[in-house]
Tab-separated table of C-alpha atoms and ligand atoms in Angstrom:
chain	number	residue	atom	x	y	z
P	14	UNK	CA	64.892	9.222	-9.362
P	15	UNK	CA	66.148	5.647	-9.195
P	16	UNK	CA	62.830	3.451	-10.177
P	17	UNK	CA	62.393	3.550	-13.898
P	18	UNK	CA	65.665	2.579	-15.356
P	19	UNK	CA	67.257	1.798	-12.600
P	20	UNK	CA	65.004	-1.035	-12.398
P	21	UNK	CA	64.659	-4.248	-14.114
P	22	UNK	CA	61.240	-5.000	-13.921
P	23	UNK	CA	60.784	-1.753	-14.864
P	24	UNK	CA	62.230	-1.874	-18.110
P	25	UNK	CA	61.046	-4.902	-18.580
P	26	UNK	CA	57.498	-3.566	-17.826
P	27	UNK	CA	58.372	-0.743	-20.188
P	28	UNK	CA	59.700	-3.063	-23.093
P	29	UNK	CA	56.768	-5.157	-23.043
P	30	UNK	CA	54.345	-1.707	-22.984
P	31	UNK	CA	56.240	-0.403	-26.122
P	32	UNK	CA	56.179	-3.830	-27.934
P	33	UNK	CA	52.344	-4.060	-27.108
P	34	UNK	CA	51.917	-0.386	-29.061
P	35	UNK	CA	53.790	-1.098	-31.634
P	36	UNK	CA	52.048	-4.235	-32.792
P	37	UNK	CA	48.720	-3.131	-31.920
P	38	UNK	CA	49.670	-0.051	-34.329
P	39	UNK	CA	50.670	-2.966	-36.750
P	40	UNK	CA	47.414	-5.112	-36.433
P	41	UNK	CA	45.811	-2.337	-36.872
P	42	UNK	CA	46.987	-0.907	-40.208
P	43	UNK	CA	46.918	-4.407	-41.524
P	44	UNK	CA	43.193	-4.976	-40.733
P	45	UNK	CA	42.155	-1.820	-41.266
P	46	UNK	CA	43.759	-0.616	-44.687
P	47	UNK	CA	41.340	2.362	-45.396
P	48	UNK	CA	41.471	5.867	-45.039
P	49	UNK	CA	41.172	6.982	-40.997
P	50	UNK	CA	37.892	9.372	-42.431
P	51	UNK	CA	35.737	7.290	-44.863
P	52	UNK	CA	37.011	9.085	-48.214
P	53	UNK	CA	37.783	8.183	-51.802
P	54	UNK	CA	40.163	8.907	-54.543
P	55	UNK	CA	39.703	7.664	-57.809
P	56	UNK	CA	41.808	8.256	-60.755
P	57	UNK	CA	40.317	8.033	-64.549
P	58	UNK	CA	41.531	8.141	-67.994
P	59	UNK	CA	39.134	8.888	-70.791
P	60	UNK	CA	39.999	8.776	-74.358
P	61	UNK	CA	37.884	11.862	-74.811
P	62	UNK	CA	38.402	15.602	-73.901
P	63	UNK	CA	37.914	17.626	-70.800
P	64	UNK	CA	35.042	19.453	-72.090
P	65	UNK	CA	33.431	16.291	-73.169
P	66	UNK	CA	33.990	14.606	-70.035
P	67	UNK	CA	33.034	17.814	-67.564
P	68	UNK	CA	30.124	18.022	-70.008
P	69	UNK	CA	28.781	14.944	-68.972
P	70	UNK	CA	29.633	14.519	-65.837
P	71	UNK	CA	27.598	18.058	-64.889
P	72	UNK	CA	24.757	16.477	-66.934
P	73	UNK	CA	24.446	13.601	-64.849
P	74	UNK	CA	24.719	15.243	-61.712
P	75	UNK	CA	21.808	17.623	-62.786
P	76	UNK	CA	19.963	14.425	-63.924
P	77	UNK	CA	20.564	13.147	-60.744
P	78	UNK	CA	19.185	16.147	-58.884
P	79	UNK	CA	15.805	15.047	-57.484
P	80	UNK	CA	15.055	13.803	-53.982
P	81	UNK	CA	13.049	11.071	-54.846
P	82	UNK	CA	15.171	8.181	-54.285
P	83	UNK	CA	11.875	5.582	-54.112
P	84	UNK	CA	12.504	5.287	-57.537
P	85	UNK	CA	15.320	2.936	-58.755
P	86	UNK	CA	17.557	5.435	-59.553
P	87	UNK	CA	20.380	7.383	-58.333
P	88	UNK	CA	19.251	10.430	-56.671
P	89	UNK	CA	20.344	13.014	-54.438
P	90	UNK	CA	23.773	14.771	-56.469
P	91	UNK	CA	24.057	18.333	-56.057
P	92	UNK	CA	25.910	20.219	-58.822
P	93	UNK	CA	27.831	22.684	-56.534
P	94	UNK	CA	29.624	24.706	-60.066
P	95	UNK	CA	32.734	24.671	-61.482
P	96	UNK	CA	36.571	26.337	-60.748
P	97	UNK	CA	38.116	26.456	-63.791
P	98	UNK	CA	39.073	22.406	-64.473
P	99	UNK	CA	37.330	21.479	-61.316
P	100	UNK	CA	33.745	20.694	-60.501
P	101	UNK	CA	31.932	19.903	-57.547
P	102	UNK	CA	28.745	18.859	-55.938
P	103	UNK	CA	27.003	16.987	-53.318
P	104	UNK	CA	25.618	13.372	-52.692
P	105	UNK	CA	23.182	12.578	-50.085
P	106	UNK	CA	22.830	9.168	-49.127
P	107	UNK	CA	19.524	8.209	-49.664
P	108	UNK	CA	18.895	6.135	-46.773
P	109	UNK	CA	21.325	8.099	-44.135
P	110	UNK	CA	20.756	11.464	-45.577
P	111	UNK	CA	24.617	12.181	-45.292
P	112	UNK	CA	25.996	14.564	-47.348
P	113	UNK	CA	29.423	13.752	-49.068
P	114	UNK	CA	31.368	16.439	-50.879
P	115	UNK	CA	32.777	15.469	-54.194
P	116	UNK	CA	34.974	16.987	-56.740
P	117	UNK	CA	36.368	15.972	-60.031
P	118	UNK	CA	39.595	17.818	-60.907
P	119	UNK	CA	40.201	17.342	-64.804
P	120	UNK	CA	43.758	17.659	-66.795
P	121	UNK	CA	44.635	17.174	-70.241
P	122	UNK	CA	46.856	15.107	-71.306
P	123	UNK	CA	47.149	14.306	-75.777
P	124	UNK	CA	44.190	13.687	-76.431
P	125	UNK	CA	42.720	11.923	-73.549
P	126	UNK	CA	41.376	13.475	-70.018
P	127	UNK	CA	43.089	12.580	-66.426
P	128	UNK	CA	40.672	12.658	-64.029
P	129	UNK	CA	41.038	12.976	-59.986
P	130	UNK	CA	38.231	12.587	-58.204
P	131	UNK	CA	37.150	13.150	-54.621
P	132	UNK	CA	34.575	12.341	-52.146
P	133	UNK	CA	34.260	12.886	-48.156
P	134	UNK	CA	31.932	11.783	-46.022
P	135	UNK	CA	30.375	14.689	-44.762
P	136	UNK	CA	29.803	12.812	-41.162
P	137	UNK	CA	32.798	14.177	-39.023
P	138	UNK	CA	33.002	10.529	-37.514
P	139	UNK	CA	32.435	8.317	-40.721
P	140	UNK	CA	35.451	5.514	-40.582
P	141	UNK	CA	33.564	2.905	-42.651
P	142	UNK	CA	31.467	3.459	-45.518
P	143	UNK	CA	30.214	0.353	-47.123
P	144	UNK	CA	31.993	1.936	-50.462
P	145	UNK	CA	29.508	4.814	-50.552
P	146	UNK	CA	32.176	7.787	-51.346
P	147	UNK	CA	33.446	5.457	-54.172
P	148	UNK	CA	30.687	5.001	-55.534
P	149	UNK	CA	29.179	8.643	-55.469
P	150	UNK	CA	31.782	8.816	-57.831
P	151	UNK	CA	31.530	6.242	-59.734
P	152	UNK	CA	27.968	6.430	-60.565
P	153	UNK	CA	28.578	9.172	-62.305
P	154	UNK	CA	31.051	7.671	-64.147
P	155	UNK	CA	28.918	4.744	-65.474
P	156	UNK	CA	25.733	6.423	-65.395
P	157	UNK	CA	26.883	9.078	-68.300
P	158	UNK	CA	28.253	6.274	-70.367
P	159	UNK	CA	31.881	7.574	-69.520
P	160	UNK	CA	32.973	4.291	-69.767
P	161	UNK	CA	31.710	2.930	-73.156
P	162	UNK	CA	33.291	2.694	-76.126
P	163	UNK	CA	36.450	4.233	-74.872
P	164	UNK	CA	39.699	2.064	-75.738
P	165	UNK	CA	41.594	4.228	-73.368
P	166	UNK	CA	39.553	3.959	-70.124
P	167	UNK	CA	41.047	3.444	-67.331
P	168	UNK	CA	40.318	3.540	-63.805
P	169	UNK	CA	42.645	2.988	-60.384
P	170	UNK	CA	42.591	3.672	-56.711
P	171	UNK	CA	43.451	1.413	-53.501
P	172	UNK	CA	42.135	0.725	-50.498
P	173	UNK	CA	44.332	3.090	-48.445
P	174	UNK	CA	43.432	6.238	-50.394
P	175	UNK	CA	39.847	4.867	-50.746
P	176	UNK	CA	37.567	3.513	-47.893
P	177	UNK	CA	36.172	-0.001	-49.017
P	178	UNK	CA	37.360	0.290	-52.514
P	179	UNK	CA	38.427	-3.624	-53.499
P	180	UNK	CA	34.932	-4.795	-51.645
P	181	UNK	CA	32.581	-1.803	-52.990
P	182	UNK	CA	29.308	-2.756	-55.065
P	183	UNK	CA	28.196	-0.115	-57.020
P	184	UNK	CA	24.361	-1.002	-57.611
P	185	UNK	CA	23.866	1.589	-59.973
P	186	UNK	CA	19.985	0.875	-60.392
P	187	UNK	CA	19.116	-0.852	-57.164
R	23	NAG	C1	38.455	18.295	-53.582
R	23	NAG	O1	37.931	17.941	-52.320
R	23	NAG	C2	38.903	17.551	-51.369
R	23	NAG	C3	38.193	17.076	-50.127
R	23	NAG	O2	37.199	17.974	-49.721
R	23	NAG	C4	39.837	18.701	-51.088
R	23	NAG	O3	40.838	18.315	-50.189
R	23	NAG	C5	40.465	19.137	-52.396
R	23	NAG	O4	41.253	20.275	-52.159
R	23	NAG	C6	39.415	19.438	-53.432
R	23	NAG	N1	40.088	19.659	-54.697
R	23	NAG	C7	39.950	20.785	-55.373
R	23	NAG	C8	40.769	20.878	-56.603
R	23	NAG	O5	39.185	21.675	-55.025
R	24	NAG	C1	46.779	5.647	-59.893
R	24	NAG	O1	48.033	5.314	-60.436
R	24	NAG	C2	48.914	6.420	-60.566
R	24	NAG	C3	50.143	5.954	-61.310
R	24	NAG	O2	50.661	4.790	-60.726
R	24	NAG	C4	49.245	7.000	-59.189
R	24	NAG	O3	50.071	8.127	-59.299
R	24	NAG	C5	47.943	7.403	-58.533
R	24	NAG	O4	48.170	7.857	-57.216
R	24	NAG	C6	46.961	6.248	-58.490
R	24	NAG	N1	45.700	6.743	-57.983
R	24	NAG	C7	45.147	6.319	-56.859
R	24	NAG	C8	43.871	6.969	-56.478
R	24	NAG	O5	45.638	5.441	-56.173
């Protein structure tokens, strides 16, 4: 009894400790805005219906089956099945060979389809991504032609909820 707090330098010591934490804790969220396991959440609206949408999006993973990734295209999806309005696969990075888990959870809303989507990086460590669970999902998006023609398309995430997302590139056939 009798050192900590009955001790200036102590305290002081102890101030200066807690002070330290806390604005490491701050530096840290403010430089590192993403997710603490590289992760995505997207959110879409289509101007179409569910069916339409789970239609193609199933299509394109399927499409997007074969291993080959030394052609320009994306490659390595694995259509996992469908739960009722949800749907889920598999993308393997072709360079890494991670796997990432994906899911796309559909809603209806009128007459246009809300869309959640998922992705984890299936590497227990992954912090940093380079945008690849954002754009596993994405791809899919673009690559079925989701996108076109549809005056009520919308899309929306943020970098805390998805790793990378404001600096992600998407190089759909590169
Ligand atoms: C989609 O995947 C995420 C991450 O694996 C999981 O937390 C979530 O429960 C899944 N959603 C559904 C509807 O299965
Ligand atoms: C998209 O915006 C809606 C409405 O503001 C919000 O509820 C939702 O969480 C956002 N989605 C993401 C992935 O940030």
């Amino acid at each position: 009894m009798g050192c900590c707090c009955g001790c200036k330098l102590c305290c002081c010591v102890l101030l200066v400790a807690a002070v330290f934490i806390a604005a490491s804790l701050g530096l840290f969220s403010a430089f590192f805005p993403y997710p603490s396991h590289a992760s995505c959440r997207v959110n879409w609206v289509f101007g179409k219906s569910c069916t339409t949408v789970k239609t193609k999006l199933i299509e394109q993973m399927k499409a997007w089956e074969h291993d080959d990734c030394s052609t320009k295209q994306q490659c390595g999806y694995e259509y996992l099945g469908e739960d009722g309005n949800v749907i889920r696969g598999l993308h393997r990075t072709p360079l890494l060979k991670f796997e990432d888990k994906l899911n796309f959870t559909m809603n209806a809303n009128g007459g246009n389809c809300h869309v959640t989507a998922v992705s984890v990086s299936g590497l227990s460590y992954a912090v940093i991504d380079f945008g690849t669970n954002y754009c596993n999902l994405r791809n899919l998006v673009i690559g079925s032609g989701l996108d076109e023609n549809d005056r009520y398309y919308k899309e929306n995430s943020t970098n805390s909820v998805c790793t990378m997302y404001s600096i992600a590139h998407c190089n759909l056939y590169t």
